PDB file of C-alpha atoms in Angstrom:
ATOM      1  CA  ARG A  26       9.676  17.213   7.805  1.00  0.00           C
ATOM      2  CA  GLU A  27       8.464  13.923   9.496  1.00  0.00           C
ATOM      3  CA  TYR A  28       5.237  15.799  10.236  1.00  0.00           C
ATOM      4  CA  TYR A  29       4.496  16.758   6.550  1.00  0.00           C
ATOM      5  CA  ALA A  30       5.442  13.203   5.402  1.00  0.00           C
ATOM      6  CA  ARG A  31       2.934  11.701   7.860  1.00  0.00           C
ATOM      7  CA  MET A  32       0.341  14.340   6.731  1.00  0.00           C
ATOM      8  CA  ALA A  33       0.981  13.358   3.031  1.00  0.00           C
ATOM      9  CA  ALA A  34       0.813   9.705   3.791  1.00  0.00           C
ATOM     10  CA  THR A  35      -2.488  10.086   5.402  1.00  0.00           C
ATOM     11  CA  LEU A  36      -3.906  12.060   2.498  1.00  0.00           C
ATOM     12  CA  PHE A  37      -2.554   9.781   0.051  1.00  0.00           C
ATOM     13  CA  ALA A  38      -4.180   6.716   1.849  1.00  0.00           C
ATOM     14  CA  ARG A  39      -7.487   8.622   2.056  1.00  0.00           C
ATOM     15  CA  LEU A  40      -7.252   9.457  -1.648  1.00  0.00           C
ATOM     16  CA  VAL A  41      -6.571   5.425  -2.409  1.00  0.00           C
ATOM     17  CA  ARG A  42      -9.821   4.597  -0.213  1.00  0.00           C
ATOM     18  CA  HIS A  43     -11.774   7.224  -2.172  1.00  0.00           C
ATOM     19  CA  TYR A  44     -10.822   6.210  -5.902  1.00  0.00           C
ATOM     20  CA  THR A  45     -10.939   2.541  -5.094  1.00  0.00           C
ATOM     21  CA  ALA A  46     -14.470   3.165  -3.499  1.00  0.00           C
ATOM     22  CA  SER A  47     -15.455   4.555  -6.638  1.00  0.00           C
ATOM     23  CA  GLY A  48     -13.941   2.053  -8.874  1.00  0.00           C
ATOM     24  CA  ASP A  49     -11.267   4.409 -10.231  1.00  0.00           C
ATOM     25  CA  TYR A  50      -8.489   1.805  -9.890  1.00  0.00           C
ATOM     26  CA  ASP A  51      -6.036   3.655 -11.907  1.00  0.00           C
ATOM     27  CA  ALA A  52      -6.067   6.761  -9.720  1.00  0.00           C
ATOM     28  CA  ALA A  53      -6.153   4.934  -6.651  1.00  0.00           C
ATOM     29  CA  LEU A  54      -3.076   3.237  -7.855  1.00  0.00           C
ATOM     30  CA  GLY A  55      -1.266   6.322  -8.700  1.00  0.00           C
ATOM     31  CA  TRP A  56      -2.180   7.792  -5.317  1.00  0.00           C
ATOM     32  CA  ALA A  57      -0.793   4.708  -3.893  1.00  0.00           C
ATOM     33  CA  GLN A  58       2.522   4.943  -5.888  1.00  0.00           C
ATOM     34  CA  ARG A  59       2.990   8.334  -4.680  1.00  0.00           C
ATOM     35  CA  TRP A  60       2.686   7.368  -1.292  1.00  0.00           C
ATOM     36  CA  LEU A  61       5.272   4.745  -1.611  1.00  0.00           C
ATOM     37  CA  VAL A  62       7.703   7.267  -3.325  1.00  0.00           C
ATOM     38  CA  LEU A  63       7.277   9.219  -0.083  1.00  0.00           C
ATOM     39  CA  ASP A  64       8.417   6.233   1.890  1.00  0.00           C
ATOM     40  CA  PRO A  65       9.795   3.205  -0.044  1.00  0.00           C
ATOM     41  CA  TRP A  66      10.416   1.070   3.169  1.00  0.00           C
ATOM     42  CA  GLN A  67       6.874   1.612   4.366  1.00  0.00           C
ATOM     43  CA  GLU A  68       4.955  -1.941   4.126  1.00  0.00           C
ATOM     44  CA  GLU A  69       1.428  -0.334   4.249  1.00  0.00           C
ATOM     45  CA  ALA A  70       2.143   1.499   1.207  1.00  0.00           C
ATOM     46  CA  HIS A  71       3.346  -1.485  -0.319  1.00  0.00           C
ATOM     47  CA  ARG A  72       0.024  -3.456   0.970  1.00  0.00           C
ATOM     48  CA  THR A  73      -1.988  -0.796  -0.554  1.00  0.00           C
ATOM     49  CA  ILE A  74      -0.464  -1.256  -4.100  1.00  0.00           C
ATOM     50  CA  MET A  75      -1.143  -4.762  -3.720  1.00  0.00           C
ATOM     51  CA  SER A  76      -4.715  -4.494  -2.675  1.00  0.00           C
ATOM     52  CA  VAL A  77      -5.366  -1.940  -5.297  1.00  0.00           C
ATOM     53  CA  LEU A  78      -4.010  -4.174  -8.097  1.00  0.00           C
ATOM     54  CA  ALA A  79      -6.005  -7.166  -6.771  1.00  0.00           C
ATOM     55  CA  ALA A  80      -9.193  -5.096  -6.689  1.00  0.00           C
ATOM     56  CA  ALA A  81      -8.642  -4.019 -10.196  1.00  0.00           C
ATOM     57  CA  GLY A  82      -8.367  -7.643 -11.221  1.00  0.00           C
ATOM     58  CA  ARG A  83      -4.884  -7.240 -11.859  1.00  0.00           C
ATOM     59  CA  ARG A  84      -3.677 -10.467  -9.462  1.00  0.00           C
ATOM     60  CA  CYS A  85      -0.449 -11.319 -11.332  1.00  0.00           C
ATOM     61  CA  ASP A  86       0.832  -7.565 -10.868  1.00  0.00           C
ATOM     62  CA  ALA A  87      -0.190  -7.627  -7.057  1.00  0.00           C
ATOM     63  CA  LEU A  88       1.791 -10.850  -6.734  1.00  0.00           C
ATOM     64  CA  ALA A  89       4.578  -9.527  -8.804  1.00  0.00           C
ATOM     65  CA  HIS A  90       4.663  -6.170  -6.716  1.00  0.00           C
ATOM     66  CA  TYR A  91       4.920  -8.241  -3.318  1.00  0.00           C
ATOM     67  CA  ALA A  92       7.925 -10.493  -4.711  1.00  0.00           C
ATOM     68  CA  MET A  93       9.639  -7.126  -5.323  1.00  0.00           C
ATOM     69  CA  CYS A  94       8.548  -5.658  -1.945  1.00  0.00           C
ATOM     70  CA  ARG A  95      10.124  -9.042  -0.481  1.00  0.00           C
ATOM     71  CA  GLN A  96      13.335  -8.702  -2.389  1.00  0.00           C
ATOM     72  CA  MET A  97      13.940  -5.036  -1.556  1.00  0.00           C
ATOM     73  CA  LEU A  98      13.273  -5.735   2.359  1.00  0.00           C
ATOM     74  CA  LEU A  99      15.819  -8.773   2.066  1.00  0.00           C
ATOM     75  CA  ASP A 100      18.408  -6.846   0.223  1.00  0.00           C
ATOM     76  CA  GLY A 101      18.056  -3.478   2.110  1.00  0.00           C
ATOM     77  CA  LEU A 102      17.395  -4.567   5.588  1.00  0.00           C
ATOM     78  CA  GLY A 103      17.885  -8.479   5.717  1.00  0.00           C
ATOM     79  CA  ALA A 104      14.022  -8.733   6.850  1.00  0.00           C
ATOM     80  CA  GLU A 105      11.138 -10.643   5.714  1.00  0.00           C
ATOM     81  CA  PRO A 106       7.873  -8.880   5.051  1.00  0.00           C
ATOM     82  CA  SER A 107       5.431  -8.494   8.057  1.00  0.00           C
ATOM     83  CA  ALA A 108       2.627 -10.852   8.780  1.00  0.00           C
ATOM     84  CA  ALA A 109       0.276  -8.711   7.657  1.00  0.00           C
ATOM     85  CA  THR A 110       1.977  -8.442   3.976  1.00  0.00           C
ATOM     86  CA  ILE A 111       2.458 -12.105   3.808  1.00  0.00           C
ATOM     87  CA  ALA A 112      -1.209 -12.504   5.016  1.00  0.00           C
ATOM     88  CA  LEU A 113      -2.413 -10.313   2.139  1.00  0.00           C
ATOM     89  CA  TYR A 114       0.000 -12.105  -0.435  1.00  0.00           C
ATOM     90  CA  GLU A 115      -1.600 -15.316   0.620  1.00  0.00           C
ATOM     91  CA  GLU A 116      -5.086 -13.823   0.155  1.00  0.00           C
ATOM     92  CA  ILE A 117      -4.378 -12.762  -3.196  1.00  0.00           C
ATOM     93  CA  ASP A 118      -2.264 -15.877  -4.225  1.00  0.00           C
ATOM     94  CA  HIS A 119      -5.331 -18.211  -3.161  1.00  0.00           C
ATOM     95  CA  GLU A 120      -7.850 -15.792  -4.718  1.00  0.00           C
ATOM     96  CA  ARG A 121      -9.465 -15.104  -1.222  1.00  0.00           C
ATOM     97  CA  PHE A 122      -8.746 -11.341  -1.544  1.00  0.00           C
ATOM     98  CA  VAL A 123     -11.614  -9.012  -0.442  1.00  0.00           C
ATOM     99  CA  VAL A 124     -11.396  -5.430  -1.203  1.00  0.00           C
ATOM    100  CA  SER A 125     -10.928  -3.353   2.159  1.00  0.00           C
ATOM    101  CA  PHE A 126      -8.605  -0.627   2.899  1.00  0.00           C
ATOM    102  CA  VAL A 127      -7.824  -0.330   6.646  1.00  0.00           C
ATOM    103  CA  SER A 128      -3.999   0.147   5.806  1.00  0.00           C
ATOM    104  CA  ALA A 129      -4.505   4.022   6.280  1.00  0.00           C
ATOM    105  CA  PRO A 130      -2.558   5.672   9.004  1.00  0.00           C
ATOM    106  CA  ARG A 131      -4.948   5.993  11.991  1.00  0.00           C
ATOM    107  CA  GLU A 132      -4.180   9.484  12.983  1.00  0.00           C
ATOM    108  CA  PRO A 133      -6.335  12.385  11.795  1.00  0.00           C
ATOM    109  CA  ILE A 134      -4.681  15.023   9.663  1.00  0.00           C
ATOM    110  CA  PRO A 135      -3.465  17.798  11.946  1.00  0.00           C
ATOM    111  CA  ALA A 136      -4.256  21.266  11.654  1.00  0.00           C
ATOM    112  CA  LEU A 137      -1.455  23.573  10.632  1.00  0.00           C
TER     113      LEU A 137
END
């Protein structure tokens, strides 16, 4: 099960990058949200959603997603977001965000 979840996360991240690069932010956001459904505690998925929203010019939505993510982590784990998530929030908040999607899992999709 974990193997297939990793494969799906890798595929979702690739699809997000593809659709973001082509300017189809709605499709990119849809795939990012599917990734988040797969693993709601995965901060990379949350950062990806924030990035897609910011790239689409939806800065307020990106900041609101950070607030939701932060509260979920505090309530569920008693933890603050990671340094990478906080840094992305600050980039978006201070309007220094540059579109780049390096948050995809680094491993290739394994063959069956």
